[in-house]
Amino acid sequence: MQAEWDKITAHLPPSARVVVLTGAGVSEESGIPTFRDPQTGLWAQYDPMVLATAEAFARDPKLVWDWYEWRREARRNVQPNAGHRALAELAQNIPQFVLVTQNIDGLHRLAGSPEVIELHGNLQRNKCSRENVVIDRARARPTENGLLACPNCGALLRPDVVWFGEMLPREALSCAIGEAERCDVFFSVGTSAVVEPAASLPRLAKQYGAFLVEINPRETPISGMADATVHGKSGEVLPELMRQWRLRWLKQSGPGE
Ligand code: APR
């Protein structure tokens, strides 16, 4: 395994342009089930793929809203794990480090990552379902059946997250694409790499010459094209990556060396 670490850290001088794409796997060790894990408790009988859609919200806004309220409540007791913290530390040591996430849980920011490109939105934010503008919950108008309405136009609020079949936030996606095309090293961490367009980012980076690293306990559709693969939990692998990086690069940048 040391040879694999040496191969990876050799591509990570402090001057490297690094992009990290994360998925639900990096939050799994914080206790948030990955998107395709069976939902627990009350929601076990619902398929998230069905609930996380504009059609479901149009059909039964209260059901969908309550599901997100349950997820927000569950998220309140959740902390970032060692994997989130290792990525925040890596960003402090590599100036051209960009973190792109598919997660909506906000744990990267909570762990101290300075900038996070949130491709699929953020669970804690709401927006007007008609105007598509973010609305502060304090300004919303409660409705008689426990929902919230837009103070501007009266339409229902919905979570500011990307539902299946919806477009990603244009600026976030174009920024992520630009960074993937320019980077020297691209990490795909804790994602099944099947949901587009995020799943195209590692392929794009590879096509533009990046060194591609995958961190995942299981194989994914991009495992075959990765230049280095570390099979394991990100909460263990990412802190080890940080340790290996310090050994290789902080030592060499010591005084007078
Ligand atoms: N550490 C690293 N990876 C893990 C861990 C862990 N502890 N536990 C699970 N994984 C991996 C799984 O092997 C899987 O490849 O995380 C991945 C989770 O895959 P998904 O559940 O498909 O989550 P994700 O890839 O983020 O899904 C992408 O699709 O469901 C929609 O919008 C949702 O953002 C989500 C997107």
Short mmCIF file of C-alpha atoms and ligand atoms in Angstrom, two decimals:
data_model
loop_
_atom_site.label_atom_id
_atom_site.label_comp_id
_atom_site.label_asym_id
_atom_site.label_seq_id
_atom_site.Cartn_x
_atom_site.Cartn_y
_atom_site.Cartn_z
CA MET A 1 0.00 0.00 0.00
CA GLN A 2 2.91 2.37 0.66
CA ALA A 3 3.80 2.28 -3.04
CA GLU A 4 0.24 3.44 -3.84
CA TRP A 5 0.54 6.26 -1.31
CA ASP A 6 3.92 7.29 -2.75
CA LYS A 7 2.40 7.30 -6.23
CA ILE A 8 -0.48 9.52 -5.07
CA THR A 9 1.51 11.99 -2.95
CA ALA A 10 4.13 12.35 -5.70
CA HIS A 11 1.39 14.12 -7.69
CA LEU A 12 0.47 16.44 -4.80
CA PRO A 13 3.17 19.08 -4.35
CA PRO A 14 1.78 22.22 -2.64
CA SER A 15 1.69 23.83 -6.11
CA ALA A 16 -0.61 21.16 -7.56
CA ARG A 17 -4.08 21.99 -8.89
CA VAL A 18 -6.32 19.52 -7.07
CA VAL A 19 -10.06 18.83 -7.42
CA VAL A 20 -11.94 16.55 -5.02
CA LEU A 21 -15.45 15.35 -5.89
CA THR A 22 -17.36 13.84 -2.96
CA GLY A 23 -20.58 11.87 -2.72
CA ALA A 24 -22.80 10.47 0.01
CA GLY A 25 -20.09 7.99 1.05
CA VAL A 26 -18.07 10.70 2.81
CA SER A 27 -21.01 11.40 5.13
CA GLU A 28 -21.79 7.75 5.81
CA GLU A 29 -19.43 7.63 8.80
CA SER A 30 -21.21 10.66 10.23
CA GLY A 31 -24.33 8.55 10.35
CA ILE A 32 -26.07 9.89 7.25
CA PRO A 33 -27.11 6.89 5.12
CA THR A 34 -25.92 7.04 1.53
CA PHE A 35 -28.67 7.97 -0.84
CA ARG A 36 -29.27 4.43 -2.00
CA ASP A 37 -29.11 2.82 1.45
CA PRO A 38 -32.52 1.72 2.75
CA GLN A 39 -34.20 4.70 4.45
CA THR A 40 -34.80 4.13 8.16
CA GLY A 41 -37.93 4.35 10.30
CA LEU A 42 -40.97 6.27 9.08
CA TRP A 43 -39.56 6.73 5.61
CA ALA A 44 -38.60 3.11 5.02
CA GLN A 45 -41.71 2.59 2.88
CA TYR A 46 -40.85 5.49 0.56
CA ASP A 47 -38.34 5.37 -2.29
CA PRO A 48 -36.09 8.44 -2.11
CA MET A 49 -35.82 8.38 -5.89
CA VAL A 50 -39.56 9.01 -5.96
CA LEU A 51 -39.74 11.57 -3.14
CA ALA A 52 -36.85 13.69 -4.46
CA THR A 53 -38.75 14.82 -7.57
CA ALA A 54 -40.75 17.88 -8.63
CA GLU A 55 -43.60 15.52 -9.57
CA ALA A 56 -43.81 14.16 -6.02
CA PHE A 57 -43.79 17.71 -4.65
CA ALA A 58 -46.57 18.77 -7.04
CA ARG A 59 -48.59 15.65 -6.17
CA ASP A 60 -48.12 15.78 -2.39
CA PRO A 61 -46.11 18.80 -1.24
CA LYS A 62 -46.67 18.03 2.44
CA LEU A 63 -45.24 14.51 2.15
CA VAL A 64 -42.10 15.76 0.38
CA TRP A 65 -41.72 18.80 2.66
CA ASP A 66 -42.08 16.62 5.79
CA TRP A 67 -39.46 14.19 4.44
CA TYR A 68 -36.96 17.03 4.07
CA GLU A 69 -37.92 18.44 7.48
CA TRP A 70 -37.19 14.94 8.92
CA ARG A 71 -33.82 14.96 7.13
CA ARG A 72 -33.03 18.44 8.41
CA GLU A 73 -33.90 17.33 11.95
CA ALA A 74 -31.75 14.20 11.58
CA ARG A 75 -28.89 16.35 10.26
CA ARG A 76 -28.99 18.59 13.34
CA ASN A 77 -27.39 15.86 15.47
CA VAL A 78 -24.73 14.98 12.92
CA GLN A 79 -21.11 16.09 12.97
CA PRO A 80 -18.46 16.05 10.25
CA ASN A 81 -16.18 13.02 10.44
CA ALA A 82 -12.40 12.67 10.13
CA GLY A 83 -12.72 12.47 6.35
CA HIS A 84 -14.42 15.88 6.14
CA ARG A 85 -11.77 17.34 8.46
CA ALA A 86 -8.88 15.85 6.45
CA LEU A 87 -10.20 17.52 3.29
CA ALA A 88 -10.42 20.85 5.11
CA GLU A 89 -6.77 20.43 6.23
CA LEU A 90 -5.63 19.49 2.73
CA ALA A 91 -7.25 22.68 1.41
CA GLN A 92 -5.20 24.70 3.90
CA ASN A 93 -1.96 23.20 2.54
CA ILE A 94 -2.65 23.19 -1.19
CA PRO A 95 -3.64 26.67 -2.40
CA GLN A 96 -5.19 25.49 -5.67
CA PHE A 97 -7.53 22.98 -4.03
CA VAL A 98 -11.20 22.84 -5.12
CA LEU A 99 -13.87 20.80 -3.33
CA VAL A 100 -16.96 19.82 -5.33
CA THR A 101 -19.71 17.91 -3.55
CA GLN A 102 -22.95 16.18 -4.54
CA ASN A 103 -23.97 16.17 -0.88
CA ILE A 104 -26.59 18.55 0.45
CA ASP A 105 -25.76 18.04 4.14
CA GLY A 106 -23.40 21.02 4.54
CA LEU A 107 -20.86 18.91 6.49
CA HIS A 108 -17.85 20.03 4.43
CA ARG A 109 -18.42 23.68 5.36
CA LEU A 110 -19.06 22.67 8.98
CA ALA A 111 -15.70 20.83 8.97
CA GLY A 112 -13.95 24.03 7.88
CA SER A 113 -13.59 23.59 4.12
CA PRO A 114 -13.23 27.20 2.95
CA GLU A 115 -15.01 26.89 -0.38
CA VAL A 116 -17.40 24.16 -1.44
CA ILE A 117 -19.08 23.88 -4.83
CA GLU A 118 -22.47 22.35 -3.97
CA LEU A 119 -23.66 20.74 -7.21
CA HIS A 120 -26.96 19.48 -5.75
CA GLY A 121 -27.84 22.39 -3.47
CA ASN A 122 -28.10 22.53 0.28
CA LEU A 123 -30.62 20.90 2.61
CA GLN A 124 -30.72 23.92 4.94
CA ARG A 125 -31.79 26.38 2.24
CA ASN A 126 -35.32 26.83 0.83
CA LYS A 127 -36.44 28.53 -2.36
CA CYS A 128 -39.71 29.70 -3.89
CA SER A 129 -41.11 26.87 -6.01
CA ARG A 130 -42.25 29.42 -8.61
CA GLU A 131 -39.58 32.16 -8.62
CA ASN A 132 -36.67 29.81 -7.82
CA VAL A 133 -35.11 32.40 -5.49
CA VAL A 134 -33.72 31.44 -2.08
CA ILE A 135 -36.09 32.54 0.70
CA ASP A 136 -35.05 32.96 4.31
CA ARG A 137 -37.28 30.81 6.46
CA ALA A 138 -37.96 33.76 8.81
CA ARG A 139 -39.58 35.68 5.92
CA ALA A 140 -41.80 32.77 4.80
CA ARG A 141 -45.55 32.70 5.43
CA PRO A 142 -46.89 29.56 7.19
CA THR A 143 -49.80 27.87 5.41
CA GLU A 144 -52.75 26.21 7.11
CA ASN A 145 -51.35 22.70 6.50
CA GLY A 146 -47.95 23.31 8.01
CA LEU A 147 -46.07 24.32 4.85
CA LEU A 148 -44.31 27.60 4.09
CA ALA A 149 -45.27 30.08 1.37
CA CYS A 150 -43.18 32.63 -0.49
CA PRO A 151 -43.64 36.15 0.97
CA ASN A 152 -43.38 37.61 -2.56
CA CYS A 153 -45.76 35.53 -4.63
CA GLY A 154 -47.45 33.10 -2.21
CA ALA A 155 -46.18 29.95 -3.94
CA LEU A 156 -45.00 27.13 -1.72
CA LEU A 157 -41.37 26.99 -0.60
CA ARG A 158 -39.35 23.88 -1.45
CA PRO A 159 -35.88 22.74 -0.40
CA ASP A 160 -33.09 24.37 -2.43
CA VAL A 161 -31.82 21.01 -3.67
CA VAL A 162 -31.60 19.47 -7.15
CA TRP A 163 -34.31 16.86 -7.66
CA PHE A 164 -34.06 13.97 -10.10
CA GLY A 165 -34.59 15.24 -13.63
CA GLU A 166 -33.77 18.84 -12.71
CA MET A 167 -30.91 20.98 -13.99
CA LEU A 168 -27.96 21.63 -11.69
CA PRO A 169 -27.17 25.23 -10.64
CA ARG A 170 -25.54 26.59 -13.81
CA GLU A 171 -22.69 28.49 -12.15
CA ALA A 172 -21.74 25.62 -9.83
CA LEU A 173 -21.66 23.13 -12.70
CA SER A 174 -19.68 25.32 -15.10
CA CYS A 175 -17.19 26.10 -12.34
CA ALA A 176 -16.78 22.39 -11.53
CA ILE A 177 -16.30 21.57 -15.22
CA GLY A 178 -13.67 24.29 -15.64
CA GLU A 179 -11.75 23.10 -12.59
CA ALA A 180 -11.91 19.45 -13.69
CA GLU A 181 -10.44 20.41 -17.07
CA ARG A 182 -7.57 22.35 -15.51
CA CYS A 183 -6.56 20.18 -12.56
CA ASP A 184 -3.44 18.06 -12.19
CA VAL A 185 -5.07 15.59 -9.78
CA PHE A 186 -8.76 14.62 -9.47
CA PHE A 187 -10.06 12.64 -6.49
CA SER A 188 -13.42 10.85 -6.68
CA VAL A 189 -14.38 10.07 -3.08
CA GLY A 190 -17.44 8.23 -1.76
CA THR A 191 -19.54 8.45 -4.88
CA SER A 192 -21.04 5.69 -7.00
CA ALA A 193 -20.14 7.80 -10.06
CA VAL A 194 -23.43 6.94 -11.79
CA VAL A 195 -25.48 10.13 -11.48
CA GLU A 196 -24.88 12.67 -14.26
CA PRO A 197 -23.58 15.25 -14.81
CA ALA A 198 -21.37 14.87 -11.70
CA ALA A 199 -20.31 11.40 -12.84
CA SER A 200 -18.74 12.92 -15.97
CA LEU A 201 -16.33 15.11 -14.00
CA PRO A 202 -13.75 12.38 -13.23
CA ARG A 203 -13.87 11.23 -16.87
CA LEU A 204 -13.43 14.82 -18.08
CA ALA A 205 -10.46 15.39 -15.76
CA LYS A 206 -8.84 12.20 -17.00
CA GLN A 207 -9.38 13.21 -20.64
CA TYR A 208 -7.64 16.51 -19.93
CA GLY A 209 -4.63 14.71 -18.47
CA ALA A 210 -5.31 14.68 -14.74
CA PHE A 211 -4.05 11.94 -12.43
CA LEU A 212 -7.29 10.24 -11.29
CA VAL A 213 -7.60 8.80 -7.77
CA GLU A 214 -10.66 6.93 -6.47
CA ILE A 215 -11.40 6.39 -2.77
CA ASN A 216 -14.31 4.01 -2.19
CA PRO A 217 -14.82 0.68 -0.37
CA ARG A 218 -16.37 -0.70 -3.56
CA GLU A 219 -15.70 -0.68 -7.30
CA THR A 220 -17.53 1.90 -9.41
CA PRO A 221 -17.83 2.53 -13.17
CA ILE A 222 -14.74 4.75 -13.07
CA SER A 223 -12.51 2.35 -11.09
CA GLY A 224 -11.09 0.96 -14.32
CA MET A 225 -9.81 4.33 -15.50
CA ALA A 226 -8.35 5.46 -12.15
CA ASP A 227 -4.56 5.89 -11.95
CA ALA A 228 -4.70 5.01 -8.25
CA THR A 229 -7.42 3.40 -6.14
CA VAL A 230 -7.67 3.19 -2.38
CA HIS A 231 -10.39 0.76 -1.28
CA GLY A 232 -11.60 1.88 2.11
CA LYS A 233 -13.80 4.19 4.12
CA SER A 234 -13.10 7.86 3.50
CA GLY A 235 -13.15 8.56 7.25
CA GLU A 236 -10.03 6.37 7.50
CA VAL A 237 -8.42 6.85 4.08
CA LEU A 238 -8.51 10.66 3.92
CA PRO A 239 -6.74 11.17 7.28
CA GLU A 240 -4.09 8.69 6.09
CA LEU A 241 -3.76 10.66 2.83
CA MET A 242 -3.18 13.80 4.93
CA ARG A 243 -0.57 11.96 7.06
CA GLN A 244 1.23 10.68 4.00
CA TRP A 245 1.11 14.16 2.45
CA ARG A 246 2.63 15.77 5.57
CA LEU A 247 5.40 13.15 5.65
CA ARG A 248 6.31 13.83 2.03
CA TRP A 249 5.74 17.54 1.60
CA LEU A 250 5.81 19.29 4.94
CA LYS A 251 9.19 17.66 5.83
CA GLN A 252 10.74 18.81 2.52
CA SER A 253 9.54 22.37 2.98
CA GLY A 254 11.26 22.58 6.35
CA PRO A 255 13.78 25.40 7.17
CA GLY A 256 16.83 25.44 4.87
CA GLU A 257 16.08 22.10 3.25
N1 APR B 1 -16.41 5.94 2.57
C1 APR B 1 -16.30 6.11 1.24
N2 APR B 1 -17.25 5.69 0.36
C2 APR B 1 -18.33 5.07 0.87
C3 APR B 1 -18.52 4.84 2.25
C4 APR B 1 -17.49 5.32 3.12
N3 APR B 1 -17.58 5.16 4.42
N4 APR B 1 -19.70 4.20 2.42
C5 APR B 1 -20.24 4.03 1.19
N5 APR B 1 -19.41 4.54 0.27
C6 APR B 1 -19.60 4.63 -1.18
C7 APR B 1 -20.45 3.54 -1.78
O1 APR B 1 -19.62 2.44 -2.15
C8 APR B 1 -21.01 4.25 -3.02
O2 APR B 1 -20.12 4.09 -4.13
O3 APR B 1 -20.31 5.83 -1.40
C9 APR B 1 -21.04 5.72 -2.61
C10 APR B 1 -22.44 6.25 -2.35
O4 APR B 1 -23.12 6.20 -3.58
P1 APR B 1 -24.58 6.85 -3.68
O5 APR B 1 -25.43 6.41 -2.55
O6 APR B 1 -25.03 6.62 -5.09
O7 APR B 1 -24.32 8.41 -3.44
P2 APR B 1 -23.80 9.45 -4.49
O8 APR B 1 -22.75 8.85 -5.37
O9 APR B 1 -23.43 10.65 -3.73
O10 APR B 1 -25.14 9.76 -5.34
C11 APR B 1 -25.03 10.82 -6.27
O11 APR B 1 -27.37 10.81 -6.69
O12 APR B 1 -28.82 9.98 -5.27
C12 APR B 1 -28.53 11.12 -5.97
O13 APR B 1 -28.59 13.44 -5.62
C13 APR B 1 -28.23 12.23 -5.03
O14 APR B 1 -26.16 13.41 -4.67
C14 APR B 1 -26.72 12.12 -4.90
C15 APR B 1 -26.30 11.61 -6.25
#
